[in-house]
Amino acid sequence: MSEVGAMGRLGGPPAVVLVGAAGYGRGYLREIVALEAAGKVVLAGVCEVVPLDPEGLRLVGGRPVSPDLPRLLADTGPDIGVVSTPMHTHLPLARHVVASGAHLLVEKPPTPSLRQWRELVALTSGVACQVGFQSLGSGAVRRLADLVRRGELGDVTGIGVHGAWSRDDAYYSRAPWAGRRTLDGQPVVDGALTNPYAHAIATALAVDGSDTVSSIELELLRTRDIEADDTSCLRLRTGRGTTVVVAVTLCAEVEREPVLVVHGSRHRAELHYTRDRLVVDGVDEVFDHVSPLENLVAHLENGSVPLQSPLAACGGFMNVLEAVRTAAEPVPINPKWLRRKGNRVVVKGIDDAVVRSADELRTFAELGVPWSVLGRAARYGREAVVPAGVVSRPALHPVRTLGGTVVTGEHPEDHPWHRGMGMALPDVDGVNLWGGRSYRRGRGYVEGELGQVRQAEDGTVEWCDSFGAVLLRERREIRRRVVAGGWELAWTSVLSADAEVVLNSPGSLGRSGAGYGGWFWRLPDVDPALVRVVTPDGCGGDDLNGVVADWLAVVVADPVAPWTAVLSGPRDPWFVRVSQYRGVGSALCWDRPRLVRPGRDVAVSVVVRLYDGVITPEGALVGQPDVRSKRRWDVMR
């Protein structure tokens, strides 16, 4: 990387060209003029495509102003180019800056797609490139990151960020790209998470000391007739394994500054990153702040001064942006949960919800707030009343399509121990952890020991015998997201044991076709004549019991509320019942026992996509199609 040194290429302080001075770039213009007065930089010129207002003209003075960036760069020969224009213009403008030999400061987010970011990283390999994440120049951020790194807060159980800002109608009419996901076919991704709260994500990653993410969950909502999100919840897992939840809105009742919370086993820290404040167990400190431009100049003068936010270190943030960009469109919040406050829109209860999400590290859906579409789509927990002979266990019920159709049953008369979607284990070392009678080889169904299922403080599900001794421990993760035309549920369970445990089913104990047990879904009581089960190789009902298939679809052609579910993930046989009752599942022990040994965990993963209406093999959504077709469904490609 080249260095300017104490003097710029023209023998004085570094010369700076500002690209964009009429919008957000006005702040950069004021800063450059102030730094020039202090002898730290020289304003070489401004590139702007709209006429400057009186303040802009006063600040620029007699320096050149031109809409032609290549010509301006050639005429001025700057050491630094600052690009502060709409996000979708960053890459083409950055190309000109780098081609001129100047170093680059690009406003956040650096690009509107992961592909463009990678291109920009390669493009700037020979120059210094800083991203304008202002928060990363705060001494409070550095101090908190140091506390985390040294373990002074204890074990970090998670990081939460809550933000409650309010934007008026004019905010969304300020520019053609405002509130848009695309403009003229190009990505712009101007949503709450990726623009005003981009600092929240970048700061959380910096505090954790990670620039990578391993998983991302999104709940994108909107209150207005816009393309992008204005109320959102993000949960990610960093490359270091830390859970981060960011819950934000632009529709607050009362505006409050964003707060980043680090949950430590010994101490709790709150970072007010817009004010450079750090509060640890009630002790409040205010720190200094160095702007991205000041830091870039210091880095060019002395290479031992690290960049606060080098472009190449933004990979974690850019993966989040890419997930937002490629996610299904944000879901409109039902108007009954909205109200007008002058020229602003308010989501009822949002101020409390974002704080709870950050404090509890739970998504809006998991909090069960009434305006969360995914929260209404599936409720997780235990039943209020447990019938006799049933082992109570946490499960999903009711589960609904986005249109509101309930697709799960609970404690039906034919099998009272059936409930919603979730793990169901009929035989764990001979203990029945589902309910009803137990199957014994050569004896059939007999009365047996019923165990108990409890949840530990850390969220682990414990499967115990009747005395409470733990047989199995289950780490459970349930993720939800909106997809085109419906929503997706991803259930993952990892079973572990301190000593060898044998899992069985009636099928593994000799009853043919009865290999139920594992992940199980009890459907509601509907006419079996309306139900079809489809796999890549055919369509049927009970005859598909025990089939091994990459995916399995359940089609309920109800004349009033038809719906479709497409399941995928397991390599175990599918358990299918249609005529006796309606239920499907992944059979852990179809015809042989399954062992869980210390250090040899057993994982179960199932993905369910739910759609209102019926999806044909061609992927079309219709009312009453011919569901007997054997062609592969496009939806699973």
XYZ file of C-alpha atoms in Angstrom:
637
model
C 0.000 0.000 0.000
C 1.375 3.419 -0.893
C 1.668 6.145 1.733
C 1.248 9.876 1.294
C 3.490 10.633 4.244
C 3.391 13.857 6.208
C 2.897 15.830 2.984
C 0.586 15.238 0.016
C 1.674 14.571 -3.512
C 1.772 18.302 -4.196
C 4.076 19.008 -1.248
C 1.479 20.041 1.307
C -1.259 18.364 3.339
C -3.197 15.613 1.545
C -5.469 16.976 -1.160
C -9.045 15.740 -1.023
C -11.731 15.559 -3.699
C -15.254 15.147 -2.394
C -17.728 13.255 -4.554
C -21.237 14.246 -3.466
C -21.801 17.413 -1.430
C -25.521 18.135 -1.701
C -26.957 15.362 0.482
C -25.281 13.379 3.241
C -21.970 14.495 1.765
C -22.574 17.984 3.138
C -21.306 16.701 6.472
C -18.094 15.575 4.800
C -17.751 18.974 3.126
C -18.018 20.769 6.467
C -15.469 18.397 7.984
C -12.984 18.803 5.130
C -13.204 22.601 5.391
C -12.637 22.391 9.161
C -9.659 20.053 8.714
C -8.286 22.389 6.061
C -8.469 25.286 8.525
C -6.455 23.138 10.932
C -3.828 22.474 8.281
C -4.540 18.757 8.009
C -5.968 18.516 4.466
C -6.642 20.629 1.416
C -9.971 20.640 -0.394
C -8.971 20.163 -4.026
C -12.450 20.117 -5.538
C -15.995 18.842 -5.428
C -17.836 16.571 -7.830
C -21.574 17.226 -7.757
C -24.291 16.743 -10.368
C -26.773 19.241 -8.885
C -26.181 22.952 -8.244
C -24.868 23.719 -4.760
C -26.972 25.821 -2.428
C -25.576 29.010 -0.834
C -24.014 27.138 2.093
C -22.347 24.687 -0.262
C -20.978 27.473 -2.435
C -19.660 29.297 0.632
C -17.891 26.192 1.920
C -16.372 25.331 -1.457
C -15.178 28.863 -2.065
C -13.177 29.160 -5.240
C -12.359 25.458 -5.547
C -13.486 23.702 -8.722
C -16.922 22.082 -8.794
C -17.709 19.703 -11.643
C -20.127 16.894 -12.518
C -17.303 15.235 -14.506
C -15.358 13.167 -11.968
C -12.627 11.798 -14.295
C -11.863 15.318 -15.515
C -11.868 16.744 -11.985
C -9.497 14.040 -10.781
C -7.167 14.619 -13.706
C -7.136 18.393 -13.103
C -6.627 18.241 -9.317
C -4.512 15.085 -8.739
C -5.900 14.429 -5.233
C -4.388 12.148 -2.626
C -7.792 11.112 -1.259
C -11.187 10.725 -2.860
C -14.237 10.747 -0.593
C -17.314 9.129 -2.159
C -20.509 10.113 -0.337
C -23.237 9.464 -2.877
C -26.161 7.002 -3.072
C -24.959 3.482 -2.396
C -25.647 2.130 -5.872
C -23.226 4.698 -7.375
C -20.283 3.875 -5.097
C -18.535 1.271 -7.229
C -18.461 3.151 -10.559
C -17.303 6.342 -8.843
C -14.715 4.446 -6.794
C -13.266 3.043 -10.007
C -12.446 6.580 -11.163
C -10.925 7.545 -7.813
C -8.663 4.495 -7.668
C -7.692 4.826 -11.322
C -6.419 8.322 -10.533
C -4.045 6.884 -7.930
C -5.887 8.359 -4.949
C -6.783 6.585 -1.738
C -10.466 6.071 -1.049
C -12.994 6.826 1.671
C -16.392 5.431 0.717
C -19.513 6.081 2.745
C -21.336 3.132 4.302
C -22.597 0.752 3.102
C -19.696 0.417 0.669
C -21.707 -1.329 -2.065
C -25.264 -2.648 -2.520
C -24.224 -6.249 -3.159
C -21.645 -8.772 -2.037
C -20.398 -9.206 -5.593
C -19.716 -5.487 -5.949
C -17.952 -5.423 -2.574
C -15.627 -8.208 -3.676
C -14.893 -6.301 -6.863
C -14.150 -3.147 -4.876
C -11.851 -5.040 -2.493
C -9.844 -6.312 -5.460
C -9.868 -2.879 -7.079
C -8.444 -1.151 -3.982
C -5.750 -3.694 -3.173
C -3.024 -1.139 -3.922
C -4.461 1.816 -2.009
C -5.901 2.529 1.420
C -9.665 2.148 1.458
C -11.738 3.213 4.439
C -15.505 2.711 4.897
C -17.435 5.507 6.579
C -18.683 3.576 9.591
C -18.555 6.583 11.920
C -19.255 4.556 15.058
C -16.035 2.557 14.712
C -14.027 5.700 15.454
C -15.425 5.874 18.966
C -13.143 5.260 21.909
C -16.170 3.707 23.618
C -16.320 1.001 20.930
C -12.620 0.273 21.286
C -12.909 0.111 25.057
C -15.890 -2.261 24.942
C -14.208 -4.504 22.367
C -11.162 -4.657 24.645
C -13.317 -5.630 27.647
C -14.890 -8.419 25.597
C -11.560 -9.621 24.238
C -9.983 -9.798 27.700
C -13.020 -11.532 29.213
C -13.603 -8.815 31.801
C -17.375 -9.018 31.338
C -17.299 -12.785 31.825
C -18.556 -15.190 29.195
C -20.489 -13.255 26.566
C -23.898 -14.890 26.196
C -24.913 -12.568 23.386
C -24.987 -9.040 21.996
C -28.232 -7.157 21.456
C -28.877 -3.837 19.739
C -32.121 -1.889 19.904
C -32.964 1.222 17.937
C -36.137 3.326 17.912
C -36.033 6.159 15.415
C -38.874 7.793 13.496
C -38.860 8.945 9.899
C -41.512 11.159 8.366
C -43.129 11.069 4.943
C -40.497 13.398 3.481
C -37.760 10.887 4.310
C -39.152 8.532 1.688
C -39.563 11.218 -0.966
C -36.109 12.758 -0.538
C -34.607 10.817 -3.450
C -35.702 8.343 -6.133
C -33.851 5.526 -4.318
C -35.312 6.216 -0.873
C -37.090 3.186 0.553
C -36.301 1.151 -2.547
C -34.699 -2.259 -2.924
C -33.851 -1.696 -6.574
C -33.752 1.277 -8.924
C -33.680 0.856 -12.693
C -32.782 -2.788 -12.216
C -29.862 -2.046 -9.905
C -29.782 -2.934 -6.176
C -30.008 -0.036 -3.727
C -31.159 -1.854 -0.550
C -32.290 1.303 1.248
C -33.889 -0.377 4.254
C -33.656 0.215 7.991
C -31.075 -2.506 8.633
C -28.766 -1.678 5.752
C -28.800 2.118 5.869
C -29.639 4.025 9.088
C -28.866 1.038 11.307
C -25.898 -0.251 9.327
C -23.720 1.083 12.155
C -25.545 -1.178 14.606
C -24.501 -4.296 12.699
C -20.951 -3.160 12.001
C -20.445 -2.086 15.609
C -21.739 -5.368 17.021
C -19.324 -7.294 14.810
C -16.455 -5.019 15.830
C -17.217 -5.426 19.539
C -17.290 -9.195 19.085
C -13.985 -9.073 17.234
C -15.338 -10.920 14.218
C -15.651 -9.930 10.566
C -17.481 -13.104 9.531
C -20.938 -14.537 10.178
C -22.020 -18.174 10.141
C -25.819 -17.814 10.127
C -28.384 -15.081 9.510
C -32.089 -14.857 10.382
C -34.206 -11.952 9.164
C -37.638 -10.611 9.938
C -38.225 -7.739 7.520
C -41.407 -5.694 7.913
C -42.770 -2.473 6.498
C -45.508 -0.020 7.419
C -45.598 2.090 4.266
C -46.028 1.576 0.561
C -42.292 1.161 0.020
C -40.108 -1.703 -1.163
C -37.659 -1.842 1.733
C -37.990 -2.622 5.431
C -38.645 0.048 8.048
C -39.065 -2.275 11.043
C -36.757 -5.252 11.283
C -35.121 -7.885 13.415
C -31.858 -9.613 12.598
C -30.287 -12.504 14.455
C -26.889 -13.712 13.384
C -24.123 -15.873 14.706
C -20.645 -14.473 14.322
C -17.597 -16.413 13.234
C -16.681 -16.631 16.926
C -20.041 -18.223 17.741
C -21.602 -15.175 19.426
C -25.326 -14.596 18.989
C -26.181 -11.041 17.914
C -29.740 -9.688 17.747
C -30.449 -6.317 16.142
C -34.040 -5.070 16.577
C -34.795 -1.700 15.026
C -37.534 0.520 13.673
C -38.069 3.814 11.887
C -41.635 3.923 13.257
C -41.084 4.612 16.956
C -43.592 6.199 19.291
C -40.774 8.037 21.091
C -37.357 8.342 19.453
C -34.443 6.964 21.431
C -30.789 6.575 20.542
C -29.607 3.091 19.564
C -28.045 1.059 22.355
C -25.772 -1.976 22.008
C -25.949 -4.355 24.958
C -23.283 -6.939 25.748
C -24.661 -9.659 28.000
C -21.769 -10.966 30.088
C -21.917 -13.610 32.785
C -20.345 -11.150 35.241
C -21.199 -7.700 33.908
C -23.616 -5.992 31.537
C -22.347 -3.252 29.246
C -24.397 -0.722 27.300
C -22.831 1.153 24.412
C -24.565 4.319 23.205
C -22.582 4.401 19.993
C -24.026 7.648 18.599
C -22.871 9.476 21.755
C -19.564 7.710 22.488
C -20.946 6.578 25.854
C -20.201 3.295 27.587
C -22.111 2.202 30.685
C -20.859 -0.862 32.578
C -22.981 -1.875 35.568
C -24.220 1.697 35.900
C -20.788 3.375 35.606
C -21.007 5.902 32.752
C -17.995 7.043 30.694
C -17.773 9.292 27.622
C -14.921 8.741 25.172
C -13.245 10.597 22.324
C -14.112 10.096 18.673
C -12.015 10.089 15.512
C -13.809 10.449 12.193
C -13.145 8.058 9.298
C -11.433 10.840 7.339
C -9.194 11.899 10.247
C -8.240 8.270 10.770
C -7.474 7.777 7.066
C -5.228 10.848 7.030
C -3.416 9.621 10.162
C -2.977 6.187 8.577
C -1.488 7.694 5.421
C 0.905 9.817 7.479
C 1.915 6.864 9.660
C 1.242 3.362 8.428
C 1.365 1.997 11.979
C -1.978 3.708 12.661
C -4.585 1.108 11.654
C -7.666 1.972 9.664
C -10.809 1.959 11.787
C -12.924 0.301 9.122
C -10.886 -1.086 6.234
C -12.998 -2.208 3.313
C -11.594 -5.734 3.344
C -12.770 -6.223 6.956
C -16.440 -5.559 6.124
C -17.212 -9.100 4.993
C -19.507 -9.910 7.908
C -21.571 -6.795 7.378
C -21.709 -7.348 3.629
C -23.003 -10.886 4.115
C -25.853 -9.446 6.172
C -26.566 -6.862 3.485
C -26.585 -9.594 0.847
C -29.025 -11.634 2.919
C -31.335 -8.612 3.144
C -30.965 -7.898 -0.566
C -31.849 -11.441 -1.615
C -34.534 -12.040 1.026
C -38.223 -12.131 0.208
C -39.912 -8.748 0.119
C -40.644 -7.184 3.523
C -44.087 -8.113 4.820
C -46.611 -5.313 5.396
C -47.720 -4.927 9.012
C -51.474 -5.164 9.437
C -52.859 -1.593 9.559
C -54.717 -2.319 12.787
C -51.346 -2.244 14.570
C -50.394 1.110 13.056
C -51.410 4.654 13.758
C -50.648 8.020 12.256
C -48.782 10.624 14.285
C -48.780 13.663 12.059
C -46.592 12.893 9.070
C -45.195 9.784 10.723
C -46.326 6.177 11.154
C -46.105 4.435 14.528
C -46.138 0.686 15.172
C -48.038 -0.010 18.375
C -45.752 -1.457 21.027
C -42.609 -1.239 18.905
C -40.592 0.808 21.413
C -40.883 -1.926 24.025
C -40.440 -4.756 21.504
C -37.032 -3.633 20.220
C -35.709 -3.325 23.780
C -37.037 -6.760 24.727
C -35.482 -8.333 21.635
C -32.051 -6.931 22.496
C -32.373 -7.859 26.161
C -33.715 -11.372 25.617
C -31.885 -12.080 22.317
C -35.182 -13.126 20.769
C -36.771 -12.171 17.477
C -40.073 -10.339 17.141
C -41.674 -13.673 16.209
C -40.345 -15.337 19.344
C -41.576 -12.470 21.498
C -45.056 -13.104 20.118
C -45.788 -9.450 19.388
C -49.138 -9.249 17.590
C -47.889 -7.424 14.502
C -45.149 -9.973 13.759
C -46.335 -12.023 10.800
C -43.926 -14.853 11.621
C -44.859 -14.690 15.286
C -48.494 -15.235 14.418
C -47.510 -17.998 11.991
C -46.133 -20.266 14.729
C -46.311 -20.198 18.516
C -43.771 -22.160 20.514
C -44.291 -23.484 24.016
C -46.198 -25.954 26.147
C -49.901 -26.586 26.229
C -52.022 -24.966 28.940
C -53.826 -28.219 29.806
C -52.139 -31.610 29.563
C -54.447 -34.633 29.075
C -53.904 -37.712 31.201
C -51.309 -40.113 29.850
C -49.545 -37.405 27.811
C -45.950 -36.261 28.261
C -45.967 -32.472 28.056
C -43.204 -31.081 25.883
C -42.498 -27.757 24.133
C -43.643 -27.735 20.517
C -45.005 -25.444 17.826
C -48.778 -24.965 17.930
C -50.707 -23.439 16.393
C -48.790 -23.167 13.150
C -50.451 -21.130 10.403
C -49.941 -20.152 6.822
C -49.394 -16.457 6.245
C -53.065 -16.306 5.290
C -54.013 -17.577 8.742
C -54.974 -21.193 8.035
C -54.051 -23.441 10.981
C -52.049 -26.462 9.813
C -51.402 -28.239 13.127
C -53.561 -30.236 15.491
C -53.331 -30.581 19.266
C -54.369 -33.499 21.506
C -56.859 -35.100 19.070
C -59.142 -37.765 20.460
C -57.537 -40.528 18.393
C -54.010 -39.802 19.739
C -54.105 -37.271 22.595
C -50.295 -37.238 22.806
C -50.002 -35.730 19.323
C -49.335 -31.991 19.372
C -48.270 -29.572 16.662
C -44.771 -29.783 15.242
C -41.772 -30.891 17.241
C -39.662 -33.695 18.595
C -41.528 -36.769 19.844
C -39.663 -39.768 21.251
C -41.752 -42.864 22.047
C -38.924 -44.967 23.475
C -35.718 -43.696 25.108
C -34.039 -46.586 26.922
C -37.508 -48.045 27.374
C -39.033 -44.820 28.739
C -42.010 -43.404 26.834
C -41.458 -39.670 26.307
C -44.455 -39.091 24.045
C -47.528 -40.507 25.719
C -50.043 -43.314 25.457
C -49.027 -46.941 25.743
C -45.573 -48.284 24.975
C -44.813 -50.869 22.314
C -42.887 -53.970 23.396
C -41.520 -56.631 21.093
C -43.751 -59.707 21.107
C -46.255 -58.090 23.476
C -47.654 -55.183 21.482
C -48.835 -52.017 23.202
C -48.712 -52.169 27.000
C -48.708 -49.725 29.885
C -45.186 -48.472 30.485
C -43.105 -45.820 32.183
C -43.929 -42.259 31.137
C -41.039 -39.855 31.447
C -40.944 -36.084 31.626
C -39.547 -33.316 29.468
C -38.219 -30.119 30.967
C -36.314 -27.086 29.766
C -33.107 -25.969 31.464
C -32.248 -22.324 32.078
C -29.874 -22.296 29.110
C -32.692 -23.427 26.811
C -31.557 -27.052 26.562
C -34.456 -29.516 26.434
C -33.941 -32.398 28.873
C -35.626 -35.751 28.226
C -35.891 -37.532 31.590
C -37.242 -40.715 33.110
C -40.163 -40.681 35.533
C -37.831 -39.814 38.435
C -36.333 -36.812 36.631
C -32.993 -38.387 35.753
C -31.743 -36.941 32.455
C -31.541 -39.473 29.625
C -31.005 -37.111 26.690
C -30.200 -33.464 26.217
C -31.419 -31.619 23.164
C -30.037 -28.392 21.719
C -32.868 -26.955 19.689
C -32.881 -24.202 17.109
C -36.021 -22.950 15.337
C -35.620 -20.418 12.557
C -38.305 -18.685 10.516
C -38.212 -16.537 7.438
C -40.525 -15.252 4.760
C -40.022 -16.752 1.304
C -41.661 -15.943 -2.002
C -45.320 -16.888 -1.683
C -45.138 -18.164 1.889
C -42.839 -18.745 4.827
C -40.197 -21.220 5.908
C -39.603 -22.972 9.202
C -36.224 -24.607 9.840
C -36.084 -26.948 12.851
C -32.778 -28.367 14.074
C -32.366 -30.663 17.093
C -29.097 -32.142 18.311
C -29.448 -35.012 20.791
C -26.597 -35.808 23.171
C -26.140 -38.140 26.132
C -23.737 -38.663 29.004
C -23.972 -42.456 28.597
C -25.121 -44.668 25.742
C -28.851 -44.328 25.138
C -30.940 -46.499 22.813
C -33.763 -44.900 20.844
C -36.510 -47.170 19.550
C -39.844 -47.026 17.790
C -42.546 -49.649 17.355
C -41.015 -50.184 13.915
C -37.570 -50.962 15.295
C -39.233 -53.288 17.838
C -41.004 -55.365 15.216
C -44.188 -53.547 14.198
C -44.014 -53.096 10.429
C -44.610 -49.577 9.093
C -44.745 -47.999 12.565
C -41.345 -46.343 12.675
C -42.688 -43.071 14.052
C -40.579 -41.033 16.429
C -38.224 -38.129 15.874
C -39.542 -34.925 14.355
C -43.316 -35.231 14.002
C -46.100 -33.024 12.652
C -49.733 -33.709 13.514
C -51.962 -32.124 10.904
C -55.432 -30.830 11.716
C -58.459 -33.046 11.231
C -59.357 -32.611 7.570
C -61.096 -34.939 5.160
C -58.428 -37.447 4.078
C -59.872 -37.356 0.567
C -58.545 -33.788 0.304
C -54.983 -34.745 1.256
C -52.281 -35.815 -1.147
C -48.648 -36.548 -0.421
C -46.143 -35.920 -3.195
C -42.480 -36.892 -3.584
C -40.110 -36.527 -6.547
C -41.138 -40.020 -7.655
C -44.862 -40.038 -7.167
C -48.044 -39.011 -5.459
C -50.141 -40.919 -2.954
C -50.989 -41.241 0.719
C -50.357 -44.073 3.161
C -48.489 -45.963 0.453
C -45.644 -43.448 0.773
C -45.074 -44.372 4.404
C -41.369 -45.192 4.801
C -40.261 -43.568 1.563
C -36.813 -42.012 1.427
C -36.936 -38.812 -0.620
C -35.146 -35.478 -0.879
C -38.441 -33.731 -0.289
C -42.010 -34.521 0.515
C -45.024 -32.281 -0.041
C -48.400 -32.305 1.667
C -51.240 -30.859 -0.391
C -54.540 -30.091 1.324
C -57.032 -29.157 -1.382
C -59.622 -27.752 1.002
C -62.325 -25.907 -0.997
C -62.272 -22.947 1.419
C -58.653 -22.717 2.554
C -56.276 -24.870 0.490
C -52.634 -25.002 1.488
C -49.362 -26.687 0.585
C -46.347 -27.694 2.663
C -43.016 -28.805 1.262
C -40.670 -30.628 3.658
C -36.993 -31.355 3.099
C -33.795 -32.144 4.964
C -33.895 -35.591 6.582
C -32.191 -38.605 5.075
C -34.228 -40.928 7.284
C -37.467 -42.452 5.933
C -40.593 -40.307 6.009
C -43.375 -41.461 8.300
C -46.716 -40.810 6.572
C -50.293 -41.264 7.783
C -53.325 -40.065 5.847
C -56.268 -42.426 6.256
C -56.172 -43.241 9.996
C -55.123 -39.697 10.875
C -53.135 -36.973 9.147
C -49.488 -36.776 10.222
C -45.969 -36.808 8.799
C -42.533 -36.976 10.312
C -38.897 -37.906 10.025
C -38.440 -41.447 11.362
C -35.260 -41.662 13.431
C -35.717 -45.398 14.106
C -37.710 -46.637 11.162
C -36.794 -50.307 11.416
C -33.722 -50.382 13.662
C -32.634 -48.707 16.916
C -30.610 -45.503 16.948
C -27.784 -45.093 19.469
C -26.801 -41.823 21.107
C -23.345 -42.076 22.643
C -21.126 -39.572 24.474
C -19.423 -37.518 21.806
C -21.619 -39.082 19.088
C -24.573 -36.712 18.900
C -27.596 -37.353 16.704
C -28.875 -34.424 14.657
C -32.325 -33.964 13.162
C -32.970 -31.134 10.691
C -36.240 -30.454 8.905
C -37.206 -27.509 6.713
C -40.896 -26.812 6.103
C -42.184 -24.293 3.578
C -45.838 -23.336 3.939
C -47.973 -21.770 1.239
C -51.568 -20.648 1.021
C -53.299 -22.332 -1.903
C -51.978 -25.320 -3.774
C -48.750 -25.284 -5.714
C -48.722 -27.395 -8.817
C -45.680 -29.395 -9.966
C -44.888 -26.425 -12.203
C -44.803 -24.063 -9.219
C -48.002 -22.223 -10.127
C -50.395 -21.213 -7.368
C -53.948 -22.281 -8.147
C -57.133 -23.109 -6.326
C -57.868 -26.741 -7.138
C -55.189 -28.303 -9.352
C -54.766 -31.904 -10.299
C -52.438 -33.004 -7.513
C -51.885 -36.444 -9.027
C -49.075 -35.309 -11.281
C -45.762 -37.094 -10.776
C -43.572 -34.351 -12.230
C -40.949 -32.706 -10.072
C -42.061 -29.507 -8.342
C -40.228 -26.376 -9.384
C -40.521 -25.013 -5.865
C -37.850 -27.430 -4.658
C -35.301 -26.712 -7.367
